[in-house]
Amino acid sequence: ASENLHRIPLANEIVLKGHSKVVSALAVDHSGSRVLSGSYDYTVRMYDFQGMNSRLASFRQLEPFEGHQVRSLSWSPTSDKFLCVTGSAQAKIYDRDGLTLGEFVKGDMYIRDLKNTKGHISGLTCGEWHPGKKETILTSSEDGSLRIWDVSDFKSQKQVIKPKLARPGRVPVTTCAWDCEGKCIAGGVGDGSIQIWTLKPGWGSRPDIHIEKGHEEDITGLKFSSDGQILLSRSMDETLKQLIFTGTSVEREGTSGGLLCFYDRSKLELVSRVGISPTCSVVQCAWHPKLNQVFATIGDKKQGGTHVLYDPTLSERGALVCVARAPRKKSVDDFLANPVIHNPHSLPLFRDQPSRKRQREKILKDPLKSHKPELPVTGPGFGGRVGTTKGSLLTQYLLKQGGLIKETWMEEDPREAILKYADVAAKDPQFIAPAYAETQPAPVFAESDSDEEN
């Protein structure tokens, strides 16, 4: 009953699989029909609840930047385009079906002042589409700046924001966010500070709100509440500042796996906790307002997935649509005829050839032409091929029959082998001796010359 008070959908779960490494980015469009997941395997996968059956396969896979991890994904307010931020310095814009519309320019890394570069000069960390304006987006980068871009112009950003730092230098901006009306920007800076800028005419880089010691470690996520009263932040220092719902990481010596924790906003008390994976950390999470379904991404070095939690009584559409749609089982009677298209008036190159049926039949009767070529030899062989039938060579046949021919020359002494036949040769001479048998019965050998001997 206490869970239903918050209407947290925890009864059922599906997993959108496909990635081979941890899933680091997640975006669900505003209608709740399409889900994007980005991973450390460098790819983005697109899922469509309406077009998916219970196999839950993605309908498209993209590799935005070769060799760069996907860091964040964000839908435009009308859900007709999305922003993809990778570890490269250039963000990309895609249309709803995953076709590239363009990529933002990279800045000149030799210009010292970031205000004068036309784009980011090192890897991006985060990006988000303006909640209301369909042409404005925000990106943050390791180069220490946040930038506002216009989607109609990929050549240069509209605004460069540099955070306030205790000492000059380049401190990466690890995450960024718009408020719900698009009037404020928040940035999480590598020095642990959270800085908020209000967009107004002629504004500079000075933040309106500067929380110096927001966190001890890198800030991994920022989100404004829907009423704009609260900014939520999440960090590597294992703390939540005013958080409603978050994913947790697996600790090295810890006993619990990756969890989702739900907190009461007013009292900051833990309301509910859900184990998502026993071995993997939860990286991104989203609670979709229309579907009332919770999305959480997990993964490790071998596989990655997006868990979708839903409740048939509390949730609508989304996962419920495709789970009910089982893939059709193949029938024995399924038959698809390949269509034959005849075009007698086409160019000679594409024209159908006259029938060669008779010619083929004649060739089949010819024993030479229809002879099947012998297969290539595999395995050991000696003196050509190894026994195809009984051995095409007599030698092979004898060898195969088991030691009728013995290969003894390898281990025998040649002198011994010849002397073995000395007695036989004396008794029954065959070659030279019979020729001289009548004229010279006793062989006469040349006498040795003693001088030469000496």
CSV table of C-alpha atoms in Angstrom, one decimal, residues 150-327:
chain,number,residue,atom,x,y,z
A,150,ASP,CA,21.7,26.7,-32.7
A,151,VAL,CA,20.7,23.5,-34.6
A,152,SER,CA,20.2,25.5,-37.8
A,153,ASP,CA,23.9,26.6,-37.8
A,154,PHE,CA,26.6,23.9,-37.2
A,155,LYS,CA,29.5,26.3,-37.9
A,156,SER,CA,29.7,28.1,-34.6
A,157,GLN,CA,28.1,28.2,-31.1
A,158,LYS,CA,25.9,31.1,-30.0
A,159,GLN,CA,27.3,31.4,-26.5
A,160,VAL,CA,30.4,30.2,-24.5
A,161,ILE,CA,30.1,30.0,-20.7
A,162,LYS,CA,33.2,29.6,-18.6
A,163,PRO,CA,32.6,28.6,-15.0
A,164,LYS,CA,34.0,30.7,-12.1
A,165,LEU,CA,37.2,29.1,-10.8
A,166,ALA,CA,39.3,29.6,-7.7
A,167,ARG,CA,42.5,29.8,-9.8
A,168,PRO,CA,42.9,30.2,-13.6
A,169,GLY,CA,43.1,27.0,-15.6
A,170,ARG,CA,41.0,24.4,-17.3
A,171,VAL,CA,38.7,22.4,-15.1
A,172,PRO,CA,36.4,20.1,-16.9
A,173,VAL,CA,32.6,20.6,-16.7
A,174,THR,CA,31.3,17.1,-16.0
A,175,THR,CA,27.6,17.6,-16.5
A,176,CYS,CA,25.0,20.2,-17.5
A,177,ALA,CA,21.2,20.7,-17.4
A,178,TRP,CA,18.4,23.2,-18.3
A,179,ASP,CA,15.7,24.0,-15.9
A,180,CYS,CA,12.1,23.1,-17.0
A,181,GLU,CA,11.4,26.4,-18.6
A,182,GLY,CA,14.8,26.8,-20.2
A,183,LYS,CA,15.6,30.1,-18.3
A,184,CYS,CA,18.5,28.7,-16.3
A,185,ILE,CA,21.6,26.5,-17.0
A,186,ALA,CA,23.3,24.5,-14.3
A,187,GLY,CA,26.8,23.1,-14.7
A,188,GLY,CA,28.7,20.6,-12.5
A,189,VAL,CA,32.4,21.5,-12.4
A,190,GLY,CA,35.4,19.3,-11.8
A,191,ASP,CA,36.3,21.2,-8.6
A,192,GLY,CA,33.1,20.0,-7.0
A,193,SER,CA,31.2,23.2,-7.4
A,194,ILE,CA,27.6,23.6,-8.9
A,195,GLN,CA,27.1,26.8,-10.8
A,196,ILE,CA,23.8,28.2,-12.2
A,197,TRP,CA,23.4,30.9,-14.8
A,198,THR,CA,20.2,32.7,-15.7
A,199,LEU,CA,19.7,33.5,-19.4
A,200,LYS,CA,19.2,37.3,-19.8
A,201,PRO,CA,20.1,39.8,-22.4
A,202,GLY,CA,23.8,40.8,-22.3
A,203,TRP,CA,24.7,38.2,-19.7
A,204,GLY,CA,28.3,37.1,-19.2
A,205,SER,CA,29.9,34.1,-17.7
A,206,ARG,CA,29.5,35.1,-14.0
A,207,PRO,CA,27.2,32.6,-12.4
A,208,ASP,CA,24.1,33.8,-10.5
A,209,ILE,CA,24.4,31.0,-8.0
A,210,HIS,CA,27.7,29.4,-7.1
A,211,ILE,CA,27.7,26.5,-4.6
A,212,GLU,CA,31.4,26.1,-4.0
A,213,LYS,CA,31.6,22.7,-2.2
A,214,GLY,CA,28.6,21.0,-3.8
A,215,HIS,CA,30.4,17.6,-3.7
A,216,GLU,CA,33.7,16.2,-2.9
A,217,GLU,CA,34.1,14.3,-6.2
A,218,ASP,CA,33.1,14.6,-9.8
A,219,ILE,CA,29.4,15.5,-10.2
A,220,THR,CA,27.8,12.9,-12.5
A,221,GLY,CA,24.3,14.3,-12.8
A,222,LEU,CA,22.2,17.4,-12.4
A,223,LYS,CA,18.4,17.7,-12.7
A,224,PHE,CA,15.9,20.5,-11.9
A,225,SER,CA,12.6,19.5,-10.4
A,226,SER,CA,9.5,19.9,-12.5
A,227,ASP,CA,8.4,22.9,-10.4
A,228,GLY,CA,11.8,24.5,-10.8
A,229,GLN,CA,12.2,24.8,-7.0
A,230,ILE,CA,14.9,22.2,-6.4
A,231,LEU,CA,18.1,21.2,-8.2
A,232,LEU,CA,19.1,17.6,-7.8
A,233,SER,CA,22.7,16.5,-8.0
A,234,ARG,CA,24.5,13.2,-7.9
A,235,SER,CA,28.2,12.6,-7.5
A,236,MET,CA,30.9,10.0,-7.2
A,237,ASP,CA,31.3,10.9,-3.5
A,238,GLU,CA,28.3,8.6,-2.8
A,239,THR,CA,26.0,11.4,-1.7
A,240,LEU,CA,22.7,12.7,-3.0
A,241,LYS,CA,21.9,16.3,-2.5
A,242,GLN,CA,18.1,16.7,-2.4
A,243,LEU,CA,17.4,13.7,-4.6
A,244,ILE,CA,14.2,12.0,-5.4
A,245,PHE,CA,15.2,8.9,-7.3
A,246,THR,CA,18.7,7.7,-8.3
A,247,GLY,CA,20.7,4.7,-9.4
A,248,THR,CA,23.6,3.4,-7.4
A,249,SER,CA,26.9,1.8,-8.3
A,250,VAL,CA,28.3,-1.6,-7.2
A,251,GLU,CA,31.0,-1.2,-4.6
A,252,ARG,CA,34.1,-3.3,-4.7
A,253,GLU,CA,33.7,-4.9,-1.2
A,254,GLY,CA,29.9,-4.3,-1.0
A,255,THR,CA,27.2,-6.9,-0.8
A,256,SER,CA,24.5,-5.2,-2.7
A,257,GLY,CA,24.3,-4.8,-6.5
A,258,GLY,CA,23.1,-1.9,-8.6
A,259,LEU,CA,20.0,-0.4,-7.0
A,260,LEU,CA,17.3,2.2,-7.7
A,261,CYS,CA,16.5,4.3,-4.6
A,262,PHE,CA,13.3,6.3,-4.3
A,263,TYR,CA,13.3,9.2,-1.7
A,264,ASP,CA,10.6,11.4,-0.3
A,265,ARG,CA,11.4,14.9,-1.5
A,266,SER,CA,10.2,16.7,1.6
A,267,LYS,CA,11.7,14.5,4.3
A,268,LEU,CA,14.5,13.0,2.2
A,269,GLU,CA,13.6,9.6,3.5
A,270,LEU,CA,14.1,6.3,1.6
A,271,VAL,CA,10.7,5.2,0.4
A,272,SER,CA,11.6,2.3,-1.8
A,273,ARG,CA,14.6,0.4,-3.1
A,274,VAL,CA,14.8,-1.9,-6.0
A,275,GLY,CA,17.7,-4.3,-7.0
A,276,ILE,CA,18.3,-4.0,-10.7
A,277,SER,CA,21.4,-6.1,-11.2
A,278,PRO,CA,23.5,-8.2,-8.7
A,279,THR,CA,26.8,-7.5,-10.4
A,280,CYS,CA,26.4,-4.3,-12.5
A,281,SER,CA,26.0,-0.6,-11.5
A,282,VAL,CA,23.0,1.5,-12.6
A,283,VAL,CA,24.4,4.3,-14.8
A,284,GLN,CA,21.4,6.2,-16.1
A,285,CYS,CA,17.8,6.2,-15.0
A,286,ALA,CA,14.6,7.9,-16.1
A,287,TRP,CA,11.0,7.9,-14.8
A,288,HIS,CA,8.7,8.6,-17.7
A,289,PRO,CA,5.7,10.7,-16.7
A,290,LYS,CA,3.2,9.6,-19.4
A,291,LEU,CA,4.0,5.9,-19.4
A,292,ASN,CA,4.7,5.7,-15.6
A,293,GLN,CA,7.5,3.3,-16.3
A,294,VAL,CA,11.0,3.4,-14.9
A,295,PHE,CA,14.1,3.0,-17.2
A,296,ALA,CA,17.5,2.1,-15.8
A,297,THR,CA,20.6,1.2,-17.8
A,298,ILE,CA,23.3,-1.2,-16.6
A,299,GLY,CA,26.3,-3.1,-18.0
A,300,ASP,CA,29.9,-4.3,-17.7
A,301,LYS,CA,32.7,-5.1,-20.1
A,302,LYS,CA,30.8,-7.9,-21.8
A,303,GLN,CA,27.2,-6.8,-22.1
A,304,GLY,CA,24.8,-3.9,-21.4
A,305,GLY,CA,21.1,-3.5,-21.2
A,306,THR,CA,18.2,-1.1,-20.3
A,307,HIS,CA,15.8,-2.4,-17.7
A,308,VAL,CA,12.3,-1.2,-18.0
A,309,LEU,CA,10.1,-1.5,-14.8
A,310,TYR,CA,6.4,-1.3,-15.2
A,311,ASP,CA,3.1,-2.3,-13.5
A,312,PRO,CA,0.2,-3.5,-15.6
A,313,THR,CA,-2.2,-1.8,-13.2
A,314,LEU,CA,-0.3,1.6,-12.9
A,315,SER,CA,1.6,1.9,-16.2
A,316,GLU,CA,0.3,2.7,-19.7
A,317,ARG,CA,1.5,1.7,-23.2
A,318,GLY,CA,5.4,1.5,-23.6
A,319,ALA,CA,6.6,-1.9,-22.4
A,320,LEU,CA,3.0,-3.2,-22.1
A,321,VAL,CA,2.5,-2.9,-25.8
A,322,CYS,CA,5.4,-5.1,-27.0
A,323,VAL,CA,5.3,-7.7,-24.2
A,324,ALA,CA,1.8,-8.7,-25.3
A,325,ARG,CA,3.0,-9.0,-28.9
A,326,ALA,CA,4.7,-12.4,-29.1
A,327,PRO,CA,6.7,-13.1,-32.3
